[in-house]
């Protein structure tokens, strides 16, 4: 049976919110035969094709690469090899009687190897690694947030399709019932039987307009809901979508005590991200503090040059850039003397840690308020589903009684129209409340950092 104009407005507002959420999602176009999906299959496919998830996962890999760079700095952060070759003029003799001949050129080669190995960094390397590790955690929980947001949109799309399917079916039933009623009145009028008048026929025709209008709207919303799901699943406009669930039923979950949901707030990705960011900032503060201390390192170098057309020089005070061998290692110390800048950098990092702590406190309070709002809405929707189910049974009895009475000529057309209208309204409201309950459940899963598949 079709819903009334008021009820369609209720469902339309819910579907408008659904469409708004879905427009921001995009999928990767792909072909495929018609397939039937359950909710888990829809979620899994959306995870595979959604560019936002791919971008978030790439952020994690970028952060991991930065961590790998920091880890690699522990061992030989500077290890270089250079090799040259080129022309060298012939040179014979020594530093007293030596001569060079630019008219006779040969080739020389030179090899240089330099290395630096940190020995004592006074916490620099450890702090840098902790900061980079915190960055990886921040990106991982950012990816988790992206996935949970996508799950929530998929849930709303999935149950939105079921809702529009039911509204469309109500429209078809209403058209059928109104058609039967009109045909019966026309027959009675032609045969001049019963108490029906052309006013009854006009009243039916007037109500038929509402039925057609709402039926056309239901058909439009049904098509849009499927198009939105195709976007999420990365399907083409020509791909068909079938859902395993044929009916829109309430999710079989228990509404837990509010305190239980409060305990889960700390699992929200946003809060875990802030805690990871706090650890990363604390590590950066330690890194800045370590700059007050020197960096002790071992440096080594090997250089060798060879030119066959030049005589070796045995005098250690003579230098020949074409023919020589140098090797050695030193113990070095590097210390920044910009203590003012180092102190300011350290203070800045500490203040950022404090800022994140304030942000975490604010985010936790806002999250608890959001969880309570969702919890109240969840209980309200559950109660409304139960009340609507009872009302559906009652209005069905009214509709059957009015229909049978009308067919028997005992009821006026207005009574049948009222029964059809109210039965349609309450059935549409029932499905709207089930949709609200399921969507609110998905919102609670998202607000407490849990997947709908858990």
Coordinates of C-alpha atoms in Angstrom, one line a residue:
X1 CA 0.0 0.0 0.0
X2 CA 1.3 3.5 -0.7
X3 CA 2.2 5.8 2.1
X4 CA 0.5 9.2 2.6
X5 CA 2.1 12.4 1.5
X6 CA 3.2 13.1 5.1
X7 CA 4.8 9.7 5.5
X8 CA 6.6 10.1 2.2
X9 CA 8.0 13.4 3.4
X10 CA 9.4 11.6 6.4
X11 CA 11.0 8.9 4.3
X12 CA 12.2 11.5 1.8
X13 CA 14.1 13.4 4.4
X14 CA 15.8 10.2 5.5
X15 CA 16.7 9.4 1.9
X16 CA 17.9 13.0 1.3
X17 CA 20.4 12.5 4.2
X18 CA 21.4 9.2 2.7
X19 CA 22.0 10.7 -0.7
X20 CA 24.0 13.5 0.8
X21 CA 26.3 11.0 2.5
X22 CA 26.7 8.9 -0.6
X23 CA 27.5 11.7 -3.0
X24 CA 30.8 12.3 -1.3
X25 CA 31.8 8.7 -1.9
X26 CA 33.3 7.6 -5.2
X27 CA 34.1 4.2 -6.5
X28 CA 36.3 2.9 -9.3
X29 CA 34.2 2.1 -12.4
X30 CA 34.2 -1.6 -13.2
X31 CA 32.0 -4.0 -15.1
X32 CA 30.5 -7.2 -14.0
X33 CA 27.5 -9.4 -14.2
X34 CA 24.5 -9.0 -12.0
X35 CA 25.4 -10.1 -8.4
X36 CA 23.6 -10.5 -5.1
X37 CA 25.2 -8.9 -2.1
X38 CA 24.7 -9.2 1.6
X39 CA 25.8 -6.4 3.9
X40 CA 29.2 -7.9 4.6
X41 CA 29.9 -8.4 0.8
X42 CA 28.9 -4.8 0.2
X43 CA 31.3 -3.6 2.9
X44 CA 34.2 -5.7 1.7
X45 CA 33.8 -4.7 -1.9
X46 CA 33.6 -1.0 -1.0
X47 CA 36.8 -1.4 1.0
X48 CA 38.5 -2.8 -2.1
X49 CA 37.6 -0.1 -4.6
X50 CA 37.2 3.1 -2.5
X51 CA 39.9 5.7 -3.4
X52 CA 39.7 7.2 0.1
X53 CA 40.7 3.9 1.7
X54 CA 43.5 3.5 -0.8
X55 CA 44.8 7.0 -0.1
X56 CA 44.7 6.4 3.7
X57 CA 46.5 3.1 3.3
X58 CA 49.1 4.8 1.2
X59 CA 49.6 7.4 4.0
X60 CA 50.4 4.5 6.3
X61 CA 53.0 3.2 3.9
X62 CA 54.6 6.6 3.5
X63 CA 54.9 6.9 7.3
X64 CA 56.4 3.4 7.5
X65 CA 59.0 4.5 4.9
X66 CA 59.9 7.5 7.1
X67 CA 60.3 5.1 10.1
X68 CA 62.5 2.9 8.0
X69 CA 64.7 5.8 7.2
X70 CA 65.1 6.7 10.9
X71 CA 66.0 3.1 11.7
X72 CA 68.5 3.0 8.9
X73 CA 70.2 6.1 10.4
X74 CA 71.5 4.0 13.3
X75 CA 74.1 2.3 11.2
X76 CA 76.3 4.1 8.8
X77 CA 74.0 7.0 8.0
X78 CA 76.7 8.4 5.8
X79 CA 78.5 5.9 3.6
X80 CA 79.6 7.2 0.2
X81 CA 81.6 5.9 -2.7
X82 CA 83.0 8.1 -5.4
X83 CA 85.0 7.1 -8.4
X84 CA 86.6 9.4 -11.1
X85 CA 88.7 8.9 -14.1
X86 CA 90.2 11.4 -16.6
X87 CA 93.3 12.7 -18.4
X88 CA 96.5 13.3 -16.5
X89 CA 99.7 14.9 -17.8
X90 CA 102.9 12.8 -17.6
X91 CA 105.1 13.7 -14.7
X92 CA 108.5 12.3 -13.9
X93 CA 111.0 13.0 -11.1
X94 CA 110.5 14.3 -7.6
X95 CA 109.6 17.6 -5.8
X96 CA 113.1 19.1 -6.7
X97 CA 113.7 18.0 -10.2
X98 CA 110.4 16.9 -11.4
X99 CA 108.9 17.8 -14.8
X100 CA 105.5 17.5 -16.4
X101 CA 104.7 17.0 -20.0
X102 CA 101.3 18.2 -21.1
X103 CA 101.9 16.9 -24.5
X104 CA 101.8 13.4 -23.2
X105 CA 98.5 12.6 -21.6
X106 CA 97.4 9.4 -19.9
X107 CA 94.4 8.3 -17.8
X108 CA 94.1 8.4 -14.1
X109 CA 91.5 6.9 -11.7
X110 CA 90.5 7.9 -8.2
X111 CA 88.4 6.1 -5.6
X112 CA 87.0 7.8 -2.4
X113 CA 85.1 6.1 0.4
X114 CA 83.8 8.0 3.4
X115 CA 81.7 6.9 6.3
X116 CA 80.3 8.2 9.6
X117 CA 79.0 5.9 12.3
X118 CA 77.2 7.5 15.3
X119 CA 78.4 6.2 18.7
X120 CA 76.7 8.3 21.3
X121 CA 73.7 10.5 20.4
X122 CA 72.3 11.1 23.9
X123 CA 68.8 9.9 22.8
X124 CA 68.6 11.5 19.4
X125 CA 68.1 8.3 17.4
X126 CA 65.7 6.7 19.9
X127 CA 63.6 9.8 20.1
X128 CA 63.5 10.2 16.3
X129 CA 62.5 6.5 16.0
X130 CA 59.7 7.0 18.6
X131 CA 58.5 10.1 16.8
X132 CA 58.4 8.3 13.4
X133 CA 56.7 5.3 15.0
X134 CA 54.0 7.6 16.5
X135 CA 53.5 9.0 13.0
X136 CA 52.9 5.5 11.7
X137 CA 50.3 4.9 14.4
X138 CA 48.5 8.2 13.6
X139 CA 48.3 7.2 9.9
X140 CA 47.1 3.7 10.8
X141 CA 44.2 5.0 12.9
X142 CA 43.5 7.6 10.2
X143 CA 43.0 4.6 7.9
X144 CA 40.8 2.9 10.5
X145 CA 38.7 6.1 10.7
X146 CA 38.3 6.2 6.9
X147 CA 37.2 2.6 6.8
X148 CA 34.6 3.0 9.6
X149 CA 33.2 6.1 7.9
X150 CA 32.9 4.1 4.7
X151 CA 31.2 1.2 6.5
X152 CA 28.6 3.6 7.9
X153 CA 27.8 4.9 4.5
X154 CA 27.5 1.4 3.1
X155 CA 25.1 0.4 5.9
X156 CA 22.9 3.4 5.2
X157 CA 22.9 2.7 1.5
X158 CA 22.1 -1.0 2.0
X159 CA 19.2 -0.4 4.2
X160 CA 18.2 2.6 2.2
X161 CA 17.7 0.4 -0.8
X162 CA 15.5 -2.0 1.2
X163 CA 13.5 1.0 2.4
X164 CA 12.9 2.4 -1.0
X165 CA 12.0 -1.1 -2.3
X166 CA 9.3 -1.4 0.4
X167 CA 7.9 2.1 -0.4
X168 CA 7.8 1.2 -4.1
X169 CA 5.9 -2.0 -3.3
X170 CA 3.5 0.0 -1.2
X171 CA 2.9 2.2 -4.2
X172 CA 2.1 -0.8 -6.4
X173 CA -0.3 -2.2 -3.8
X174 CA -2.1 1.1 -3.4
X175 CA -2.5 1.6 -7.1
X176 CA -4.0 -1.9 -7.3
X177 CA -6.4 -1.3 -4.4
X178 CA -7.5 2.1 -5.7
X179 CA -8.0 0.6 -9.2
X180 CA -10.3 -2.1 -7.8
X181 CA -12.3 0.4 -5.8
X182 CA -12.8 2.7 -8.7
X183 CA -13.8 -0.2 -11.0
X184 CA -16.3 -1.3 -8.3
X185 CA -17.9 2.1 -8.0
X186 CA -18.1 2.6 -11.8
X187 CA -19.8 -0.8 -12.0
X188 CA -22.3 0.1 -9.3
X189 CA -23.0 3.5 -10.9
X190 CA -23.6 1.9 -14.3
X191 CA -25.9 -0.7 -12.9
X192 CA -27.5 1.9 -10.6
X193 CA -27.0 -0.3 -7.6
X194 CA -26.1 0.7 -4.1
X195 CA -25.8 4.1 -2.6
X196 CA -22.6 5.2 -4.5
X197 CA -22.6 8.6 -6.3
X198 CA -20.3 10.3 -8.7
X199 CA -19.0 12.2 -5.7
X200 CA -17.6 8.9 -4.5
X201 CA -16.0 8.4 -7.8
X202 CA -14.5 11.9 -7.8
X203 CA -13.2 11.3 -4.3
X204 CA -11.5 8.2 -5.4
X205 CA -10.0 10.0 -8.4
X206 CA -8.7 12.7 -6.1
X207 CA -7.0 10.2 -3.9
X208 CA -5.6 8.4 -6.9
X209 CA -3.6 11.5 -7.7
X210 CA -1.8 11.3 -4.3
X211 CA -1.2 7.6 -4.9
X212 CA 0.4 8.3 -8.3
X213 CA 2.4 11.2 -7.0
X214 CA 3.9 9.3 -4.1
X215 CA 4.4 6.2 -6.3
X216 CA 6.4 8.2 -8.8
X217 CA 8.5 9.6 -6.0
X218 CA 9.1 6.2 -4.6
X219 CA 10.2 4.9 -8.0
X220 CA 12.6 7.8 -8.3
X221 CA 14.1 7.3 -4.8
X222 CA 14.4 3.6 -5.5
X223 CA 16.5 4.3 -8.6
X224 CA 18.7 6.9 -6.8
X225 CA 19.4 4.6 -3.9
X226 CA 20.7 1.9 -6.2
X227 CA 22.8 4.4 -8.2
X228 CA 24.3 5.5 -4.9
X229 CA 25.2 2.0 -3.9
X230 CA 26.7 1.4 -7.4
X231 CA 29.0 4.4 -6.7
X232 CA 30.1 2.9 -3.4
X233 CA 30.8 -0.5 -4.9
X234 CA 32.6 0.8 -7.9
X235 CA 30.0 -0.6 -10.4
X236 CA 29.0 0.9 -13.7
X237 CA 25.5 2.4 -14.2
X238 CA 24.5 -0.6 -16.3
X239 CA 25.4 -3.1 -13.5
X240 CA 22.5 -4.6 -11.6
X241 CA 22.4 -4.8 -7.8
X242 CA 20.6 -7.5 -5.9
X243 CA 20.5 -7.6 -2.1
X244 CA 20.4 -10.9 -0.2
X245 CA 18.0 -9.5 2.3
X246 CA 14.6 -9.3 0.8
X247 CA 13.0 -7.5 3.7
X248 CA 13.9 -4.5 5.9
X249 CA 14.1 -6.0 9.4
X250 CA 15.6 -4.6 12.5
X251 CA 19.2 -5.5 13.2
X252 CA 19.3 -8.4 15.7
X253 CA 21.4 -6.6 18.4
X254 CA 20.8 -5.8 22.0
X255 CA 20.9 -2.2 23.2
X256 CA 23.5 -2.3 26.0
X257 CA 23.6 0.0 29.0
X258 CA 24.9 3.5 28.3
X259 CA 27.9 3.0 30.6
X260 CA 29.1 0.2 28.3
X261 CA 29.1 2.5 25.3
X262 CA 30.9 5.2 27.4
X263 CA 33.6 2.6 28.2
X264 CA 34.1 2.0 24.4
X265 CA 34.6 5.7 23.6
X266 CA 38.3 5.5 24.0
X267 CA 38.4 3.0 21.1
X268 CA 37.3 5.7 18.6
X269 CA 40.0 6.2 16.0
X270 CA 40.0 10.0 16.6
X271 CA 40.9 9.6 20.2
X272 CA 43.5 6.8 19.6
X273 CA 45.0 9.1 16.9
X274 CA 45.3 11.9 19.4
X275 CA 47.1 9.6 21.9
X276 CA 49.5 8.5 19.2
X277 CA 50.1 12.1 18.2
X278 CA 50.8 13.0 21.8
X279 CA 53.5 10.2 22.0
X280 CA 55.0 11.4 18.7
X281 CA 55.1 15.0 20.0
X282 CA 56.7 13.9 23.3
X283 CA 59.4 12.1 21.3
X284 CA 60.0 15.3 19.3
X285 CA 60.4 17.1 22.6
X286 CA 63.0 14.6 23.7
X287 CA 64.7 15.0 20.3
X288 CA 64.9 18.7 20.8
X289 CA 66.3 18.3 24.3
X290 CA 69.0 15.9 23.0
X291 CA 70.4 18.8 20.9
X292 CA 71.8 20.3 24.1
X293 CA 74.3 17.4 24.1
X294 CA 77.0 16.6 21.7
X295 CA 76.9 13.9 19.0
X296 CA 79.9 11.6 19.2
X297 CA 80.7 9.7 16.0
X298 CA 83.4 7.7 14.3
X299 CA 84.5 8.9 10.9
X300 CA 86.5 7.0 8.4
X301 CA 87.9 7.7 4.9
X302 CA 89.8 5.9 2.2
X303 CA 91.2 7.6 -0.9
X304 CA 93.3 6.1 -3.7
X305 CA 94.4 7.6 -6.9
X306 CA 96.5 6.0 -9.7
X307 CA 98.1 7.4 -12.8
X308 CA 100.5 5.1 -14.6
X309 CA 102.3 8.0 -16.4
X310 CA 103.4 9.7 -13.2
X311 CA 106.1 8.8 -10.7
X312 CA 105.1 8.0 -7.1
X313 CA 106.2 10.6 -4.6
X314 CA 107.7 9.1 -1.4
X315 CA 108.0 12.5 0.4
X316 CA 105.1 12.7 2.8
X317 CA 105.1 16.5 2.5
X318 CA 104.5 16.3 -1.2
X319 CA 101.0 15.9 -2.6
X320 CA 100.0 14.5 -6.0
X321 CA 96.3 14.6 -6.7
X322 CA 96.7 11.9 -9.4
X323 CA 98.8 9.3 -7.6
X324 CA 98.2 8.7 -3.9
X325 CA 96.7 6.6 -1.1
X326 CA 95.1 7.9 2.0
X327 CA 93.3 6.0 4.7
X328 CA 92.3 6.8 8.3
X329 CA 89.7 7.0 11.0
X330 CA 88.9 9.6 13.6
X331 CA 86.7 10.0 16.7
X332 CA 84.6 13.1 16.3
X333 CA 82.2 15.3 18.3
X334 CA 79.6 17.6 16.9
X335 CA 77.8 20.1 19.1
X336 CA 75.3 22.8 18.2
X337 CA 76.0 26.0 20.1
X338 CA 72.6 27.6 19.2
X339 CA 71.2 27.0 22.7
X340 CA 68.6 29.7 22.4
X341 CA 67.1 28.2 19.3
X342 CA 67.3 24.7 20.8
X343 CA 65.5 25.9 23.9
X344 CA 62.8 27.5 21.9
X345 CA 62.4 24.3 19.8
X346 CA 62.1 22.2 22.9
X347 CA 59.5 24.5 24.5
X348 CA 57.5 24.5 21.3
X349 CA 57.4 20.7 21.2
X350 CA 56.3 20.6 24.9
X351 CA 53.5 23.1 24.3
X352 CA 52.3 21.0 21.4
X353 CA 52.1 18.0 23.7
X354 CA 50.0 20.1 26.1
X355 CA 47.7 21.2 23.2
X356 CA 47.1 17.7 22.2
X357 CA 46.1 16.8 25.8
X358 CA 43.5 19.5 25.8
X359 CA 42.2 18.4 22.4
X360 CA 41.9 14.9 23.7
X361 CA 39.9 16.0 26.7
X362 CA 37.6 18.0 24.5
X363 CA 37.2 15.2 22.0
X364 CA 36.4 12.7 24.7
X365 CA 33.7 14.9 26.1
X366 CA 32.2 15.6 22.7
X367 CA 32.4 11.8 21.9
X368 CA 30.6 10.9 25.1
X369 CA 27.8 13.4 24.3
X370 CA 27.5 12.0 20.8
X371 CA 27.3 8.4 22.1
X372 CA 24.6 9.4 24.6
X373 CA 22.6 11.1 21.8
X374 CA 22.9 8.0 19.6
X375 CA 22.0 5.8 22.5
X376 CA 18.8 7.8 23.2
X377 CA 18.0 7.7 19.5
X378 CA 18.6 4.0 19.4
X379 CA 16.2 3.3 22.3
X380 CA 13.7 5.7 20.8
X381 CA 13.9 3.9 17.4
X382 CA 13.6 0.5 19.0
X383 CA 10.4 1.6 20.9
X384 CA 9.0 3.2 17.8
X385 CA 9.6 0.0 15.8
X386 CA 7.7 -2.0 18.4
X387 CA 4.8 0.5 18.5
X388 CA 4.6 0.7 14.7
X389 CA 4.5 -3.1 14.5
X390 CA 1.4 -3.1 16.8
X391 CA -0.1 -0.2 14.8
X392 CA 0.4 -2.1 11.5
X393 CA -1.6 -5.1 12.9
X394 CA -4.4 -2.8 14.0
X395 CA -4.7 -0.8 10.8
X396 CA -4.5 -4.0 8.8
X397 CA -7.6 -5.3 10.6
X398 CA -9.3 -1.9 9.9
X399 CA -8.3 -2.0 6.2
X400 CA -9.6 -5.6 5.7
X401 CA -12.9 -4.7 7.5
X402 CA -13.4 -1.6 5.4
X403 CA -12.5 -3.3 2.1
X404 CA -14.8 -6.2 2.8
X405 CA -17.6 -3.8 3.8
X406 CA -17.0 -1.7 0.7
X407 CA -17.1 -4.8 -1.6
X408 CA -20.3 -5.9 0.1
X409 CA -21.8 -2.4 -0.3
X410 CA -22.0 -1.8 3.4
X411 CA -19.2 0.9 3.6
X412 CA -18.8 4.2 1.8
X413 CA -15.9 4.9 -0.4
X414 CA -14.6 7.5 2.1
X415 CA -14.3 4.8 4.8
X416 CA -12.3 2.6 2.4
X417 CA -10.1 5.5 1.4
X418 CA -9.4 6.4 5.0
X419 CA -8.5 2.8 5.8
X420 CA -6.2 2.5 2.8
X421 CA -4.5 5.8 3.6
X422 CA -3.9 5.0 7.3
X423 CA -2.8 1.5 6.6
X424 CA -0.3 2.8 4.1
X425 CA 0.9 5.5 6.4
X426 CA 1.6 3.2 9.3
X427 CA 3.4 0.6 7.1
X428 CA 5.6 3.2 5.6
X429 CA 6.3 4.6 9.1
X430 CA 7.2 1.1 10.3
X431 CA 9.8 0.7 7.6
X432 CA 11.1 4.2 8.2
X433 CA 11.5 3.4 11.9
X434 CA 13.3 0.1 11.1
X435 CA 15.6 2.0 8.8
X436 CA 16.2 4.6 11.5
X437 CA 17.0 1.9 14.0
X438 CA 19.5 0.1 11.7
X439 CA 21.1 3.4 10.7
X440 CA 21.4 4.5 14.4
X441 CA 23.0 1.2 15.3
X442 CA 25.6 1.8 12.6
X443 CA 26.2 5.2 14.0
X444 CA 26.8 3.7 17.4
X445 CA 29.3 1.2 16.0
X446 CA 31.1 4.1 14.3
X447 CA 31.0 6.3 17.5
X448 CA 32.5 3.6 19.6
X449 CA 35.2 2.6 17.1
X450 CA 33.8 -0.7 16.1
X451 CA 33.2 -2.3 12.8
X452 CA 29.7 -3.4 11.8
X453 CA 31.2 -6.8 10.9
X454 CA 32.5 -7.4 14.4

